[in-house]
Amino acid sequence: MITAELAHKIAVVIRCLPLAVLPFFLGCAKDHHLSPAELGYLGVSRQSANSYQVRFTADADLLNIFKPEDSPVGGLLRCSLVGDAVPSEHSSERYVAKGLVSSLAAGLTAPPFVFDSSIMFVENLNEGRSQRVLQAQELRELLGVRQAVPCVYRATAYGFKAYRSGVLWIPSADILRELDK
């Protein structure tokens, strides 16, 4: 027979069990099971002193990667100005280009989907907590030693692992041409 004291201890353990296992689930994020979209370069043009418009295609609707009920947070095109790959961490690279993405052909329901992104070339400072816009000469030095700049689209939704597209390669010569306009 179970004594009252033992029954009380069991009840306390059962009550506290959810709190004990909660930390194990807080770090978990659902996998979205989406393959990386293939991106294709269309062009780049200078919009203002510090902003450039990149046009590209994708074989997936990047702006609707996550369903509305998945609580999408947003997406960003991010480019590496020094490496051959785009790091997954936002603050892990010093020189980057980044910008929000919008659709150029709204209402399309089949590939190719056409997008643009207004990007800025920046230097991350203080471990990514602040940034400054790169000057034209700095951009010339960074881009002059490489053929192309790799970019990926990254989207997030609450409770999901981040989605990363395939790599978009922007020819450095195209950016340098626009820099001189």
PDB file of C-alpha atoms in Angstrom:
ATOM      1  CA  MET A   1       0.000   0.000   0.000  1.00  0.00           C
ATOM      2  CA  ILE A   2       1.217   3.544  -0.812  1.00  0.00           C
ATOM      3  CA  THR A   3       1.608   5.795   2.181  1.00  0.00           C
ATOM      4  CA  ALA A   4       0.338   9.372   2.172  1.00  0.00           C
ATOM      5  CA  GLU A   5       3.910  10.659   2.272  1.00  0.00           C
ATOM      6  CA  LEU A   6       4.932   8.639  -0.798  1.00  0.00           C
ATOM      7  CA  ALA A   7       1.782   9.685  -2.654  1.00  0.00           C
ATOM      8  CA  HIS A   8       2.590  13.329  -1.896  1.00  0.00           C
ATOM      9  CA  LYS A   9       6.175  12.924  -3.240  1.00  0.00           C
ATOM     10  CA  ILE A  10       4.884  11.312  -6.437  1.00  0.00           C
ATOM     11  CA  ALA A  11       2.383  14.150  -6.924  1.00  0.00           C
ATOM     12  CA  VAL A  12       5.128  16.753  -6.485  1.00  0.00           C
ATOM     13  CA  VAL A  13       7.334  14.983  -9.058  1.00  0.00           C
ATOM     14  CA  ILE A  14       4.457  14.765 -11.554  1.00  0.00           C
ATOM     15  CA  ARG A  15       3.654  18.465 -11.047  1.00  0.00           C
ATOM     16  CA  CYS A  16       7.293  19.504 -11.512  1.00  0.00           C
ATOM     17  CA  LEU A  17       8.052  17.212 -14.466  1.00  0.00           C
ATOM     18  CA  PRO A  18       6.905  19.696 -17.158  1.00  0.00           C
ATOM     19  CA  LEU A  19       9.153  22.367 -15.667  1.00  0.00           C
ATOM     20  CA  ALA A  20      12.090  19.960 -15.558  1.00  0.00           C
ATOM     21  CA  VAL A  21      11.857  18.999 -19.237  1.00  0.00           C
ATOM     22  CA  LEU A  22      10.940  22.470 -20.564  1.00  0.00           C
ATOM     23  CA  PRO A  23      14.585  23.542 -21.140  1.00  0.00           C
ATOM     24  CA  PHE A  24      15.080  20.570 -23.459  1.00  0.00           C
ATOM     25  CA  PHE A  25      12.311  21.815 -25.757  1.00  0.00           C
ATOM     26  CA  LEU A  26      13.077  25.538 -25.724  1.00  0.00           C
ATOM     27  CA  GLY A  27      16.098  25.076 -27.985  1.00  0.00           C
ATOM     28  CA  CYS A  28      14.252  22.918 -30.476  1.00  0.00           C
ATOM     29  CA  ALA A  29      13.038  24.309 -33.756  1.00  0.00           C
ATOM     30  CA  LYS A  30      10.991  22.465 -36.330  1.00  0.00           C
ATOM     31  CA  ASP A  31      12.648  21.645 -39.622  1.00  0.00           C
ATOM     32  CA  HIS A  32      10.818  23.245 -42.546  1.00  0.00           C
ATOM     33  CA  HIS A  33      11.742  20.372 -44.939  1.00  0.00           C
ATOM     34  CA  LEU A  34      12.171  22.839 -47.814  1.00  0.00           C
ATOM     35  CA  SER A  35      14.941  22.442 -50.345  1.00  0.00           C
ATOM     36  CA  PRO A  36      17.060  25.516 -51.138  1.00  0.00           C
ATOM     37  CA  ALA A  37      15.651  27.534 -54.036  1.00  0.00           C
ATOM     38  CA  GLU A  38      17.859  28.014 -57.072  1.00  0.00           C
ATOM     39  CA  LEU A  39      18.540  31.697 -57.689  1.00  0.00           C
ATOM     40  CA  GLY A  40      19.475  33.297 -61.008  1.00  0.00           C
ATOM     41  CA  TYR A  41      21.107  36.687 -61.496  1.00  0.00           C
ATOM     42  CA  LEU A  42      19.341  39.263 -63.702  1.00  0.00           C
ATOM     43  CA  GLY A  43      21.159  42.519 -62.982  1.00  0.00           C
ATOM     44  CA  VAL A  44      22.215  45.247 -60.594  1.00  0.00           C
ATOM     45  CA  SER A  45      21.675  49.009 -60.734  1.00  0.00           C
ATOM     46  CA  ARG A  46      22.585  51.874 -58.462  1.00  0.00           C
ATOM     47  CA  GLN A  47      19.557  53.481 -56.789  1.00  0.00           C
ATOM     48  CA  SER A  48      21.257  56.128 -54.664  1.00  0.00           C
ATOM     49  CA  ALA A  49      24.636  56.933 -53.164  1.00  0.00           C
ATOM     50  CA  ASN A  50      24.504  53.888 -50.851  1.00  0.00           C
ATOM     51  CA  SER A  51      21.775  51.641 -52.259  1.00  0.00           C
ATOM     52  CA  TYR A  52      21.875  49.140 -55.125  1.00  0.00           C
ATOM     53  CA  GLN A  53      18.969  47.192 -56.615  1.00  0.00           C
ATOM     54  CA  VAL A  54      19.701  43.524 -57.363  1.00  0.00           C
ATOM     55  CA  ARG A  55      17.228  41.693 -59.623  1.00  0.00           C
ATOM     56  CA  PHE A  56      17.087  37.896 -59.614  1.00  0.00           C
ATOM     57  CA  THR A  57      14.885  34.878 -60.239  1.00  0.00           C
ATOM     58  CA  ALA A  58      14.059  31.918 -58.035  1.00  0.00           C
ATOM     59  CA  ASP A  59      12.399  28.579 -58.645  1.00  0.00           C
ATOM     60  CA  ALA A  60      10.357  29.070 -55.439  1.00  0.00           C
ATOM     61  CA  ASP A  61       8.199  31.892 -54.129  1.00  0.00           C
ATOM     62  CA  LEU A  62      10.677  33.226 -51.565  1.00  0.00           C
ATOM     63  CA  LEU A  63       8.194  35.619 -49.990  1.00  0.00           C
ATOM     64  CA  ASN A  64       5.835  32.744 -49.211  1.00  0.00           C
ATOM     65  CA  ILE A  65       8.319  30.074 -48.110  1.00  0.00           C
ATOM     66  CA  PHE A  66       6.509  29.868 -44.783  1.00  0.00           C
ATOM     67  CA  LYS A  67       2.716  29.752 -44.566  1.00  0.00           C
ATOM     68  CA  PRO A  68       0.946  32.593 -42.708  1.00  0.00           C
ATOM     69  CA  GLU A  69       0.045  30.183 -39.890  1.00  0.00           C
ATOM     70  CA  ASP A  70       3.787  29.482 -39.430  1.00  0.00           C
ATOM     71  CA  SER A  71       4.208  33.111 -38.256  1.00  0.00           C
ATOM     72  CA  PRO A  72       6.896  34.228 -40.725  1.00  0.00           C
ATOM     73  CA  VAL A  73       9.217  36.886 -39.354  1.00  0.00           C
ATOM     74  CA  GLY A  74      10.877  38.057 -42.548  1.00  0.00           C
ATOM     75  CA  GLY A  75      13.568  37.486 -45.106  1.00  0.00           C
ATOM     76  CA  LEU A  76      16.801  39.102 -46.172  1.00  0.00           C
ATOM     77  CA  LEU A  77      19.255  38.805 -49.043  1.00  0.00           C
ATOM     78  CA  ARG A  78      22.736  38.633 -47.532  1.00  0.00           C
ATOM     79  CA  CYS A  79      26.005  38.702 -49.483  1.00  0.00           C
ATOM     80  CA  SER A  80      29.598  38.039 -48.460  1.00  0.00           C
ATOM     81  CA  LEU A  81      32.179  40.541 -49.688  1.00  0.00           C
ATOM     82  CA  VAL A  82      35.241  38.559 -48.584  1.00  0.00           C
ATOM     83  CA  GLY A  83      34.423  34.841 -48.586  1.00  0.00           C
ATOM     84  CA  ASP A  84      33.200  32.283 -51.088  1.00  0.00           C
ATOM     85  CA  ALA A  85      30.246  31.350 -48.900  1.00  0.00           C
ATOM     86  CA  VAL A  86      27.684  33.359 -46.993  1.00  0.00           C
ATOM     87  CA  PRO A  87      27.889  32.632 -43.267  1.00  0.00           C
ATOM     88  CA  SER A  88      24.725  31.571 -41.499  1.00  0.00           C
ATOM     89  CA  GLU A  89      25.305  33.935 -38.591  1.00  0.00           C
ATOM     90  CA  HIS A  90      24.331  37.576 -39.123  1.00  0.00           C
ATOM     91  CA  SER A  91      27.267  39.091 -37.264  1.00  0.00           C
ATOM     92  CA  SER A  92      30.016  36.621 -38.121  1.00  0.00           C
ATOM     93  CA  GLU A  93      31.432  38.458 -41.123  1.00  0.00           C
ATOM     94  CA  ARG A  94      32.901  41.933 -41.253  1.00  0.00           C
ATOM     95  CA  TYR A  95      32.050  43.042 -44.829  1.00  0.00           C
ATOM     96  CA  VAL A  96      28.588  42.223 -46.189  1.00  0.00           C
ATOM     97  CA  ALA A  97      25.820  43.479 -48.419  1.00  0.00           C
ATOM     98  CA  LYS A  98      22.238  43.007 -47.292  1.00  0.00           C
ATOM     99  CA  GLY A  99      18.738  44.097 -48.086  1.00  0.00           C
ATOM    100  CA  LEU A 100      15.055  43.256 -47.943  1.00  0.00           C
ATOM    101  CA  VAL A 101      13.511  41.346 -50.834  1.00  0.00           C
ATOM    102  CA  SER A 102      10.340  42.211 -52.743  1.00  0.00           C
ATOM    103  CA  SER A 103       8.532  40.663 -55.690  1.00  0.00           C
ATOM    104  CA  LEU A 104       8.733  42.294 -59.125  1.00  0.00           C
ATOM    105  CA  ALA A 105       5.928  40.215 -60.627  1.00  0.00           C
ATOM    106  CA  ALA A 106       3.161  39.958 -58.037  1.00  0.00           C
ATOM    107  CA  GLY A 107       0.569  37.255 -58.535  1.00  0.00           C
ATOM    108  CA  LEU A 108       2.790  34.698 -60.241  1.00  0.00           C
ATOM    109  CA  THR A 109       2.003  31.179 -59.106  1.00  0.00           C
ATOM    110  CA  ALA A 110       4.645  29.272 -61.063  1.00  0.00           C
ATOM    111  CA  PRO A 111       8.408  29.633 -61.493  1.00  0.00           C
ATOM    112  CA  PRO A 112      10.405  31.550 -62.398  1.00  0.00           C
ATOM    113  CA  PHE A 113       9.580  34.072 -59.702  1.00  0.00           C
ATOM    114  CA  VAL A 114      11.247  37.475 -60.127  1.00  0.00           C
ATOM    115  CA  PHE A 115      12.523  39.484 -57.158  1.00  0.00           C
ATOM    116  CA  ASP A 116      14.576  42.521 -56.316  1.00  0.00           C
ATOM    117  CA  SER A 117      16.492  43.572 -53.250  1.00  0.00           C
ATOM    118  CA  SER A 118      17.731  47.020 -52.291  1.00  0.00           C
ATOM    119  CA  ILE A 119      21.092  46.201 -50.781  1.00  0.00           C
ATOM    120  CA  MET A 120      23.646  48.291 -48.950  1.00  0.00           C
ATOM    121  CA  PHE A 121      27.334  47.421 -48.608  1.00  0.00           C
ATOM    122  CA  VAL A 122      28.318  47.672 -44.955  1.00  0.00           C
ATOM    123  CA  GLU A 123      31.018  46.876 -42.435  1.00  0.00           C
ATOM    124  CA  ASN A 124      29.771  45.157 -39.278  1.00  0.00           C
ATOM    125  CA  LEU A 125      31.244  46.646 -36.118  1.00  0.00           C
ATOM    126  CA  ASN A 126      31.091  45.604 -32.465  1.00  0.00           C
ATOM    127  CA  GLU A 127      30.383  41.953 -33.323  1.00  0.00           C
ATOM    128  CA  GLY A 128      27.479  42.961 -35.561  1.00  0.00           C
ATOM    129  CA  ARG A 129      25.769  45.265 -33.087  1.00  0.00           C
ATOM    130  CA  SER A 130      26.414  48.292 -35.301  1.00  0.00           C
ATOM    131  CA  GLN A 131      27.456  48.959 -38.869  1.00  0.00           C
ATOM    132  CA  ARG A 132      28.701  51.629 -41.204  1.00  0.00           C
ATOM    133  CA  VAL A 133      28.214  52.041 -44.949  1.00  0.00           C
ATOM    134  CA  LEU A 134      31.298  51.253 -47.016  1.00  0.00           C
ATOM    135  CA  GLN A 135      32.806  54.053 -49.088  1.00  0.00           C
ATOM    136  CA  ALA A 136      33.343  53.692 -52.847  1.00  0.00           C
ATOM    137  CA  GLN A 137      37.123  53.170 -52.542  1.00  0.00           C
ATOM    138  CA  GLU A 138      36.650  50.451 -49.914  1.00  0.00           C
ATOM    139  CA  LEU A 139      34.180  48.672 -52.201  1.00  0.00           C
ATOM    140  CA  ARG A 140      36.593  48.886 -55.135  1.00  0.00           C
ATOM    141  CA  GLU A 141      39.322  47.265 -53.028  1.00  0.00           C
ATOM    142  CA  LEU A 142      37.058  44.465 -51.774  1.00  0.00           C
ATOM    143  CA  LEU A 143      35.450  43.703 -55.137  1.00  0.00           C
ATOM    144  CA  GLY A 144      38.510  44.222 -57.321  1.00  0.00           C
ATOM    145  CA  VAL A 145      40.080  40.939 -56.165  1.00  0.00           C
ATOM    146  CA  ARG A 146      37.068  38.700 -56.819  1.00  0.00           C
ATOM    147  CA  GLN A 147      35.011  37.567 -59.793  1.00  0.00           C
ATOM    148  CA  ALA A 148      31.622  37.473 -58.070  1.00  0.00           C
ATOM    149  CA  VAL A 149      29.859  38.055 -54.756  1.00  0.00           C
ATOM    150  CA  PRO A 150      27.893  35.127 -53.237  1.00  0.00           C
ATOM    151  CA  CYS A 151      24.459  35.889 -51.782  1.00  0.00           C
ATOM    152  CA  VAL A 152      21.711  33.831 -50.146  1.00  0.00           C
ATOM    153  CA  TYR A 153      18.145  34.576 -49.187  1.00  0.00           C
ATOM    154  CA  ARG A 154      17.442  33.746 -45.546  1.00  0.00           C
ATOM    155  CA  ALA A 155      13.929  33.649 -44.067  1.00  0.00           C
ATOM    156  CA  THR A 156      12.742  32.892 -40.564  1.00  0.00           C
ATOM    157  CA  ALA A 157       9.489  31.933 -38.873  1.00  0.00           C
ATOM    158  CA  TYR A 158       8.721  31.411 -35.205  1.00  0.00           C
ATOM    159  CA  GLY A 159       9.472  27.857 -34.109  1.00  0.00           C
ATOM    160  CA  PHE A 160      11.258  26.904 -37.352  1.00  0.00           C
ATOM    161  CA  LYS A 161      14.874  26.580 -38.379  1.00  0.00           C
ATOM    162  CA  ALA A 162      15.958  29.364 -40.715  1.00  0.00           C
ATOM    163  CA  TYR A 163      15.419  28.773 -44.439  1.00  0.00           C
ATOM    164  CA  ARG A 164      18.418  29.368 -46.715  1.00  0.00           C
ATOM    165  CA  SER A 165      18.227  29.497 -50.495  1.00  0.00           C
ATOM    166  CA  GLY A 166      20.886  28.360 -52.897  1.00  0.00           C
ATOM    167  CA  VAL A 167      23.657  30.802 -53.797  1.00  0.00           C
ATOM    168  CA  LEU A 168      23.117  33.805 -56.066  1.00  0.00           C
ATOM    169  CA  TRP A 169      26.365  34.982 -57.690  1.00  0.00           C
ATOM    170  CA  ILE A 170      26.523  38.714 -58.513  1.00  0.00           C
ATOM    171  CA  PRO A 171      29.388  39.575 -60.902  1.00  0.00           C
ATOM    172  CA  SER A 172      31.786  41.998 -59.227  1.00  0.00           C
ATOM    173  CA  ALA A 173      32.282  43.795 -62.551  1.00  0.00           C
ATOM    174  CA  ASP A 174      28.573  44.705 -62.626  1.00  0.00           C
ATOM    175  CA  ILE A 175      28.726  46.250 -59.150  1.00  0.00           C
ATOM    176  CA  LEU A 176      31.945  48.139 -59.985  1.00  0.00           C
ATOM    177  CA  ARG A 177      30.348  49.467 -63.195  1.00  0.00           C
ATOM    178  CA  GLU A 178      27.396  50.838 -61.185  1.00  0.00           C
ATOM    179  CA  LEU A 179      29.733  52.232 -58.540  1.00  0.00           C
ATOM    180  CA  ASP A 180      31.306  54.503 -61.145  1.00  0.00           C
ATOM    181  CA  LYS A 181      27.964  55.938 -62.345  1.00  0.00           C
TER     182      LYS A 181
END
